[in-house]
mmCIF file of C-alpha atoms in Angstrom:
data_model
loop_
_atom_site.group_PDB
_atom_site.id
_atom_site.type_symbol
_atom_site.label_atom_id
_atom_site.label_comp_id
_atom_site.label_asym_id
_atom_site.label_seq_id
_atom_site.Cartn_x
_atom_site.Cartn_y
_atom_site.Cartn_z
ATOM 1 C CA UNK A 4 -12.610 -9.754 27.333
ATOM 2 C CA UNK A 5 -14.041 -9.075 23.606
ATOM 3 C CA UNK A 6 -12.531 -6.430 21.832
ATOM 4 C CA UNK A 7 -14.973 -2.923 21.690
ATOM 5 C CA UNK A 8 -15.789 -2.543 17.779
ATOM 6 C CA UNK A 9 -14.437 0.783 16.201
ATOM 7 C CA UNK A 10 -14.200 2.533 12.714
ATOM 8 C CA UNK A 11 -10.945 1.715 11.916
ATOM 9 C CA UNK A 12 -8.719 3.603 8.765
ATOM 10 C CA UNK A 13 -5.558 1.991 6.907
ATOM 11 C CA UNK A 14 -3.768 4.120 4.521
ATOM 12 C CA UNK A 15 -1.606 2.488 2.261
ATOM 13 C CA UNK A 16 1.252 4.377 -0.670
ATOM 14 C CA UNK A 17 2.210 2.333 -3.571
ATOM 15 C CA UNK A 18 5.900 2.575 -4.880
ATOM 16 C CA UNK A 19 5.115 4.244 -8.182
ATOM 17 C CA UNK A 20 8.039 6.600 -8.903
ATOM 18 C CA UNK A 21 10.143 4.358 -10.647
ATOM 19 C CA UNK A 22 7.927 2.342 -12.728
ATOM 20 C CA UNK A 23 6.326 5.559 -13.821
ATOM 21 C CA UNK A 24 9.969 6.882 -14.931
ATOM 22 C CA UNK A 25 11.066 3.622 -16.632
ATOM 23 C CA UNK A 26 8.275 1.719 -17.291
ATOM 24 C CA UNK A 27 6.021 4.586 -17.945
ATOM 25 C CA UNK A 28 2.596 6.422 -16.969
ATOM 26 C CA UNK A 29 0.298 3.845 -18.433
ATOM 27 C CA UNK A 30 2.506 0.909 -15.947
ATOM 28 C CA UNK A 31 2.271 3.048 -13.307
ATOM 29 C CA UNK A 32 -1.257 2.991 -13.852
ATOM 30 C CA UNK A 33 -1.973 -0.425 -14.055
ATOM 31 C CA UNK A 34 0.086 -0.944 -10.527
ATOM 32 C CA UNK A 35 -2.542 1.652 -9.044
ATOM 33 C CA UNK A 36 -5.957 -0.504 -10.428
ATOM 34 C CA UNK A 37 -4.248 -3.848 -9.456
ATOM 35 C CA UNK A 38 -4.010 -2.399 -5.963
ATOM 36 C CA UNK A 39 -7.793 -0.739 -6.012
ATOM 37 C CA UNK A 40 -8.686 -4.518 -6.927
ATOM 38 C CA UNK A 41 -6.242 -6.530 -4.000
ATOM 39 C CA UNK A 42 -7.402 -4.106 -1.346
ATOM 40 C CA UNK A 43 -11.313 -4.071 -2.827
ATOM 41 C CA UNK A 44 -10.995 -7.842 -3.255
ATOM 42 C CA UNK A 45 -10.123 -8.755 0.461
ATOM 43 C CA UNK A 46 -12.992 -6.631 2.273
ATOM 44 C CA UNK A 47 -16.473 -6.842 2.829
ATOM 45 C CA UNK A 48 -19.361 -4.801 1.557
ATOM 46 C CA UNK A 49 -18.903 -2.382 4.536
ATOM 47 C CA UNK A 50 -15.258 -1.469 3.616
ATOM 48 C CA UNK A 51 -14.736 1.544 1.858
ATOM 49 C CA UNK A 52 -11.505 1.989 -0.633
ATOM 50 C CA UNK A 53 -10.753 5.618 -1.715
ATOM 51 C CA UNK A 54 -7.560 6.524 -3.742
ATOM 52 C CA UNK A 55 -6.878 9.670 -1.744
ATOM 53 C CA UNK A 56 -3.937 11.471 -4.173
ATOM 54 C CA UNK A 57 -1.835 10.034 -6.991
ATOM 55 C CA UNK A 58 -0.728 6.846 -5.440
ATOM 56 C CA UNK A 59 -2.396 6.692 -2.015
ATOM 57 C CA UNK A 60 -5.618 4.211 -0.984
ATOM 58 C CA UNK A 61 -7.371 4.859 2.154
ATOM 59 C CA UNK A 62 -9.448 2.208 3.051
ATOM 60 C CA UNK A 63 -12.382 2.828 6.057
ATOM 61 C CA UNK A 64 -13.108 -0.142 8.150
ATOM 62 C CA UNK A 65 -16.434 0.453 10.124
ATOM 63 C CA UNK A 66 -17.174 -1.466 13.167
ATOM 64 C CA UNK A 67 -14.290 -3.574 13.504
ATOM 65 C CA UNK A 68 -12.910 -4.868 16.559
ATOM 66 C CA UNK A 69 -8.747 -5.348 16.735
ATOM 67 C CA UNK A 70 -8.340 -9.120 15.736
ATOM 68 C CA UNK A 71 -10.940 -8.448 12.975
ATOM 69 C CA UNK A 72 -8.867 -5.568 12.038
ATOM 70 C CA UNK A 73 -5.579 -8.061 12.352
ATOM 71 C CA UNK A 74 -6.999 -10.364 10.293
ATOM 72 C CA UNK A 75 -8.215 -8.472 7.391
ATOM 73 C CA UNK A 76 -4.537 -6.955 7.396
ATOM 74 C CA UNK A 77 -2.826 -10.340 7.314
ATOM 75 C CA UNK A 78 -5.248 -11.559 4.012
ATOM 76 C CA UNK A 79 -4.510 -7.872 2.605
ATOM 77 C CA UNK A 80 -0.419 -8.472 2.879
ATOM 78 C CA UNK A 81 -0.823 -11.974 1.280
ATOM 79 C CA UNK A 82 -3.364 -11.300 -1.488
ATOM 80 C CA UNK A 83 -0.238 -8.669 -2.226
ATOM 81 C CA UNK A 84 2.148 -11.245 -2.018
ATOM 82 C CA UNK A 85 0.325 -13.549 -3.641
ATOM 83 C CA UNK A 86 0.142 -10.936 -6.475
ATOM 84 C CA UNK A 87 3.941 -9.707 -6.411
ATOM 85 C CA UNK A 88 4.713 -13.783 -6.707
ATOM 86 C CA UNK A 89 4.048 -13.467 -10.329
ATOM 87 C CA UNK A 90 6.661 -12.709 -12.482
ATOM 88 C CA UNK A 91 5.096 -10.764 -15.667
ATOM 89 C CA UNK A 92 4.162 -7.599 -13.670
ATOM 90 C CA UNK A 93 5.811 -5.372 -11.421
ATOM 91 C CA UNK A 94 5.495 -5.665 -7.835
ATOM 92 C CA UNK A 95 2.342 -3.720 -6.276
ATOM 93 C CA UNK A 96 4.323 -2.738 -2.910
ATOM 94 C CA UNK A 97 3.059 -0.210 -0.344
ATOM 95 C CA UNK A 98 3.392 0.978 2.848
ATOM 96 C CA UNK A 99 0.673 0.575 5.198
ATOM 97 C CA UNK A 100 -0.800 2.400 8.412
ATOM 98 C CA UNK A 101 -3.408 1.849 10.563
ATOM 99 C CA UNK A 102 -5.790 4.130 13.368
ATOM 100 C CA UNK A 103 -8.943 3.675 14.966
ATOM 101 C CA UNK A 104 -11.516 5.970 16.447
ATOM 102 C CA UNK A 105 -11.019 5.839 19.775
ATOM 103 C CA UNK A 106 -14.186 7.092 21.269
ATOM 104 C CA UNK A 107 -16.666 9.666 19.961
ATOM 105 C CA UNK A 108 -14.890 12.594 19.809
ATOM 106 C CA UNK A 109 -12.018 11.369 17.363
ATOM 107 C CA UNK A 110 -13.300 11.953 14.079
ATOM 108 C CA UNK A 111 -12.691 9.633 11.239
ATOM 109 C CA UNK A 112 -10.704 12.889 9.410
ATOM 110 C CA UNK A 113 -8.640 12.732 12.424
ATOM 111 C CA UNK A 114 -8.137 8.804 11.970
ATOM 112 C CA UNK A 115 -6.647 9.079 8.523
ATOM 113 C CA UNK A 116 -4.591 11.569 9.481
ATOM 114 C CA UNK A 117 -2.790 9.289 11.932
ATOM 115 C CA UNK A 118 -3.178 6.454 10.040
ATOM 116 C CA UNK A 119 -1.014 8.326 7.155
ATOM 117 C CA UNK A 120 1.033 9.216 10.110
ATOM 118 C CA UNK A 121 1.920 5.151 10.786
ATOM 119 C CA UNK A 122 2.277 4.848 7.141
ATOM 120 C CA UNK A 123 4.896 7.413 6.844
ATOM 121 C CA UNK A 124 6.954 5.486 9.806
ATOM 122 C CA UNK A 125 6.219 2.437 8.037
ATOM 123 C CA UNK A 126 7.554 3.703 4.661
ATOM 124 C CA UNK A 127 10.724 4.866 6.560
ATOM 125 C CA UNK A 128 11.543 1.474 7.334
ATOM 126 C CA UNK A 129 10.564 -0.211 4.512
ATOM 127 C CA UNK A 130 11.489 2.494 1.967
ATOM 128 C CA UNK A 131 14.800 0.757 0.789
ATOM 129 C CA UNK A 132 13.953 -2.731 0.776
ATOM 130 C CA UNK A 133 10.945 -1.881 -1.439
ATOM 131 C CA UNK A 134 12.665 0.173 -3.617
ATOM 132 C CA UNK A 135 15.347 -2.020 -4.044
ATOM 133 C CA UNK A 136 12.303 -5.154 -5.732
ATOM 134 C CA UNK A 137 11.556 -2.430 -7.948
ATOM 135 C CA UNK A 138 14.386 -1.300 -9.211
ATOM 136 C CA UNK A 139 15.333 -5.611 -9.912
ATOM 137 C CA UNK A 140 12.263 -5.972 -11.132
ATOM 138 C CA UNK A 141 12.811 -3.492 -14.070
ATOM 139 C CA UNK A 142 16.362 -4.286 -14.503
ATOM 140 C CA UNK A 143 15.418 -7.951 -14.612
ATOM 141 C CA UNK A 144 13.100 -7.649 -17.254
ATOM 142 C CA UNK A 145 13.976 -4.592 -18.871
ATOM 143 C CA UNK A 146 17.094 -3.125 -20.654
ATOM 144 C CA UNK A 147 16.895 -0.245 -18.307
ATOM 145 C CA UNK A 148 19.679 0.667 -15.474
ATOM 146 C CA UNK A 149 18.074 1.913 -13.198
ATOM 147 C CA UNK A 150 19.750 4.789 -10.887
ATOM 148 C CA UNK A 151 19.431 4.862 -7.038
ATOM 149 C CA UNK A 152 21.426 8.375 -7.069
ATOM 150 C CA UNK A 153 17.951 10.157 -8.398
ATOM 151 C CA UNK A 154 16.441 12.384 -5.941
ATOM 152 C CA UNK A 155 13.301 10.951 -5.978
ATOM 153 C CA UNK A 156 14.152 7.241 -5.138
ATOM 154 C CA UNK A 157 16.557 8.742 -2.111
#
């Protein structure tokens, strides 16, 4: 059976926080155009990217089918790892969701929202781990210690 093409949405959230607070605003800002450019650099011409807040991408996938949708995700996570693999700049990490418009009467507004949805349960299980590369990553080539017991990295 071939997969039924659909307008697909993944909604990614880069790990910002702490390389904003130690590394400062002007890092943070770097992280967020290296990952316009690794998402923008693995799609087609019919992708759209959109940074949707501070440090969320939202990128709209029209007429996909599943695999094609499985496929572009698995060259997404590796250009990122591919990326993170080099040493001289912090680690772009993110969590990532994904939804699809189901039929006609699901709207692509109503897409993102459950694609941020998956991205939130995503973040909840990688929240830690991802945290954790940061916070080696600027003790590694910093002199900063950084603090888990803030708030914000909880």
């Amino acid at each position: 059976k071939t997969p039924i093409p659909k307008d697909w949405v993944l909604h990614f959230e880069l790990e910002t926080a702490m390389i904003n607070d130690y590394l400062g605003h002007e890092e943070g800002n770097t992280v967020l155009c290296q990952a316009a450019l690794l998402l923008r650099g693995g799609l087609d011409s019919a992708a759209c990217v959109a940074r949707m807040s501070g440090d969320e991408y939202t990128v709209l996938l029209p007429g996909c089918d599943s695999l094609k949708v499985a496929e572009i995700l698995h060259e997404l996570m590796q250009r990122f790892k591919r990326h993170n693999s080099q040493q001289n700049r912090p680690p772009v990490l993110l969590a990532m969701g994904s939804a699809c418009t189901e039929d006609m009467q699901t709207s692509i507004a109503n897409a993102i929202v459950e694609a941020d949805r998956a991205m939130l349960r995503n973040k909840l299980t990688t929240r830690a781990e991802t945290r954790q590369r940061v916070r080696d990553w600027i003790e590694n080539h910093t002199f900063a210690k950084v603090s888990m017991n803030d708030c914000r990295y909880l």
